[in-house]
Amino acid sequence: MDKEKSVEELEGDRWPDPPPDSTNLVLSVHALRRRPIKDLAVEDLCRLIGQDVGLQWLMPVALDLLRETAPQESKTGWYDDDLLTAVLTRKGSLWRSRPEFARHLDGTVRILTDLSPYVQREVQSFRGLVSDLV
């Protein structure tokens, strides 16, 4: 994947400009789809993934980032992460179509310790969805 490209470029689908009275969420999702993937901040990934936008391209980036930061996060203790939650809460159809994503995330979650109760519930739900895939 070319991270110099935006989700919009990779999808080959240019969305029309949102109406002027659109919510901030709609405006930001439209703008973020046009930004090169390499320029997306963690918060941007959270927003797009949480809206199921560009998952084919953004999930590998998010999964790699979570895996990269997991060892350090587990050393510092309490772990409550918006990106992790955004990734964990995707629909079962994503994991079924891309079981390698499910295995990658499951391996990362196994590294983490001291997850907040909220994130622990999301991990349990995720594992229930993918138990036959990991």
Short mmCIF file of C-alpha atoms in Angstrom, two decimals:
data_model
loop_
_atom_site.label_atom_id
_atom_site.label_comp_id
_atom_site.label_asym_id
_atom_site.label_seq_id
_atom_site.Cartn_x
_atom_site.Cartn_y
_atom_site.Cartn_z
CA MET A 1 0.00 0.00 0.00
CA ASP A 2 1.22 3.47 -0.85
CA LYS A 3 0.86 5.60 2.29
CA GLU A 4 1.48 8.68 0.18
CA LYS A 5 -2.04 8.19 -1.16
CA SER A 6 -5.29 9.00 0.57
CA VAL A 7 -8.15 6.62 1.24
CA GLU A 8 -10.03 8.48 -1.46
CA GLU A 9 -7.26 7.82 -3.98
CA LEU A 10 -6.90 4.18 -2.98
CA GLU A 11 -10.65 3.60 -3.19
CA GLY A 12 -10.89 5.49 -6.47
CA ASP A 13 -14.09 7.07 -5.16
CA ARG A 14 -14.30 10.84 -4.70
CA TRP A 15 -17.10 11.77 -2.39
CA PRO A 16 -18.91 15.02 -3.18
CA ASP A 17 -18.33 17.87 -0.76
CA PRO A 18 -20.60 17.56 2.27
CA PRO A 19 -23.45 20.05 2.63
CA PRO A 20 -22.43 23.24 4.46
CA ASP A 21 -24.70 22.43 7.42
CA SER A 22 -23.04 19.04 8.01
CA THR A 23 -21.91 17.96 11.45
CA ASN A 24 -18.27 18.23 12.46
CA LEU A 25 -18.03 14.45 12.24
CA VAL A 26 -19.16 14.42 8.61
CA LEU A 27 -16.91 17.32 7.70
CA SER A 28 -13.87 15.75 9.33
CA VAL A 29 -14.43 12.30 7.80
CA HIS A 30 -14.69 13.85 4.34
CA ALA A 31 -11.50 15.84 4.91
CA LEU A 32 -9.58 12.92 6.40
CA ARG A 33 -10.42 10.66 3.44
CA ARG A 34 -8.50 13.13 1.28
CA ARG A 35 -5.39 13.26 3.46
CA PRO A 36 -2.44 10.98 2.65
CA ILE A 37 -2.44 8.00 5.00
CA LYS A 38 1.09 8.83 6.17
CA ASP A 39 -0.24 12.17 7.45
CA LEU A 40 -3.07 10.72 9.54
CA ALA A 41 -2.65 11.08 13.29
CA VAL A 42 -3.80 8.36 15.68
CA GLU A 43 -6.94 10.38 16.39
CA ASP A 44 -7.64 10.54 12.66
CA LEU A 45 -7.31 6.77 12.36
CA CYS A 46 -9.73 6.40 15.29
CA ARG A 47 -12.28 8.62 13.63
CA LEU A 48 -12.11 6.95 10.22
CA ILE A 49 -12.01 3.39 11.55
CA GLY A 50 -14.84 4.18 13.95
CA GLN A 51 -16.91 5.23 10.95
CA ASP A 52 -15.89 2.13 8.94
CA VAL A 53 -14.13 4.27 6.36
CA GLY A 54 -11.18 2.88 4.40
CA LEU A 55 -10.83 -0.21 6.58
CA GLN A 56 -9.04 -2.16 3.87
CA TRP A 57 -6.15 0.31 4.04
CA LEU A 58 -6.38 1.75 7.53
CA MET A 59 -6.70 -1.44 9.56
CA PRO A 60 -3.20 -2.68 8.66
CA VAL A 61 -1.78 0.72 9.67
CA ALA A 62 -3.71 0.71 12.95
CA LEU A 63 -2.89 -2.92 13.73
CA ASP A 64 0.82 -2.33 13.14
CA LEU A 65 0.75 0.80 15.31
CA LEU A 66 -1.02 -1.06 18.12
CA ARG A 67 1.48 -3.94 17.91
CA GLU A 68 4.42 -1.52 17.88
CA THR A 69 3.24 0.31 21.00
CA ALA A 70 1.88 -2.71 22.94
CA PRO A 71 5.15 -3.72 24.69
CA GLN A 72 5.72 -0.21 26.00
CA GLU A 73 2.08 0.21 26.97
CA SER A 74 2.09 -3.03 28.95
CA LYS A 75 5.18 -1.84 30.88
CA THR A 76 3.45 1.39 31.94
CA GLY A 77 0.37 -0.35 33.31
CA TRP A 78 -3.17 0.89 32.80
CA TYR A 79 -4.12 0.65 29.16
CA ASP A 80 -7.21 2.38 27.80
CA ASP A 81 -6.79 3.31 24.18
CA ASP A 82 -9.23 4.87 21.71
CA LEU A 83 -7.53 3.32 18.70
CA LEU A 84 -7.66 -0.11 20.27
CA THR A 85 -11.36 0.36 21.01
CA ALA A 86 -12.08 1.56 17.47
CA VAL A 87 -10.36 -1.51 16.04
CA LEU A 88 -11.87 -4.00 18.51
CA THR A 89 -15.42 -2.85 17.84
CA ARG A 90 -15.52 -3.43 14.10
CA LYS A 91 -18.21 -5.74 12.77
CA GLY A 92 -17.73 -9.46 12.54
CA SER A 93 -17.94 -9.28 8.76
CA LEU A 94 -14.58 -7.48 8.67
CA TRP A 95 -12.86 -10.20 10.68
CA ARG A 96 -14.48 -12.93 8.57
CA SER A 97 -13.33 -11.32 5.33
CA ARG A 98 -9.83 -10.60 6.68
CA PRO A 99 -8.97 -13.27 9.27
CA GLU A 100 -5.34 -12.16 9.22
CA PHE A 101 -6.52 -8.88 10.77
CA ALA A 102 -8.23 -10.85 13.57
CA ARG A 103 -5.11 -12.91 14.25
CA HIS A 104 -2.91 -9.80 14.26
CA LEU A 105 -5.17 -8.02 16.73
CA ASP A 106 -5.55 -11.06 18.95
CA GLY A 107 -1.77 -11.38 19.17
CA THR A 108 -1.45 -7.73 20.13
CA VAL A 109 -4.15 -7.88 22.78
CA ARG A 110 -2.38 -10.85 24.37
CA ILE A 111 0.66 -8.60 24.97
CA LEU A 112 -1.34 -5.96 26.83
CA THR A 113 -1.85 -5.99 30.58
CA ASP A 114 -4.03 -3.92 32.90
CA LEU A 115 -6.73 -3.16 30.35
CA SER A 116 -9.54 -0.99 31.63
CA PRO A 117 -12.79 -2.87 32.36
CA TYR A 118 -14.36 -1.18 29.34
CA VAL A 119 -11.61 -2.37 27.00
CA GLN A 120 -11.67 -5.82 28.61
CA ARG A 121 -15.35 -6.12 27.64
CA GLU A 122 -14.52 -5.10 24.07
CA VAL A 123 -11.73 -7.71 23.96
CA GLN A 124 -14.16 -10.39 25.17
CA SER A 125 -16.71 -9.40 22.51
CA PHE A 126 -14.03 -9.41 19.82
CA ARG A 127 -12.78 -12.83 20.89
CA GLY A 128 -16.33 -14.15 20.83
CA LEU A 129 -16.67 -12.98 17.22
CA VAL A 130 -13.36 -14.46 16.07
CA SER A 131 -12.88 -17.52 18.26
CA ASP A 132 -12.87 -19.80 15.22
CA LEU A 133 -10.40 -17.56 13.33
CA VAL A 134 -7.55 -17.17 15.81
#
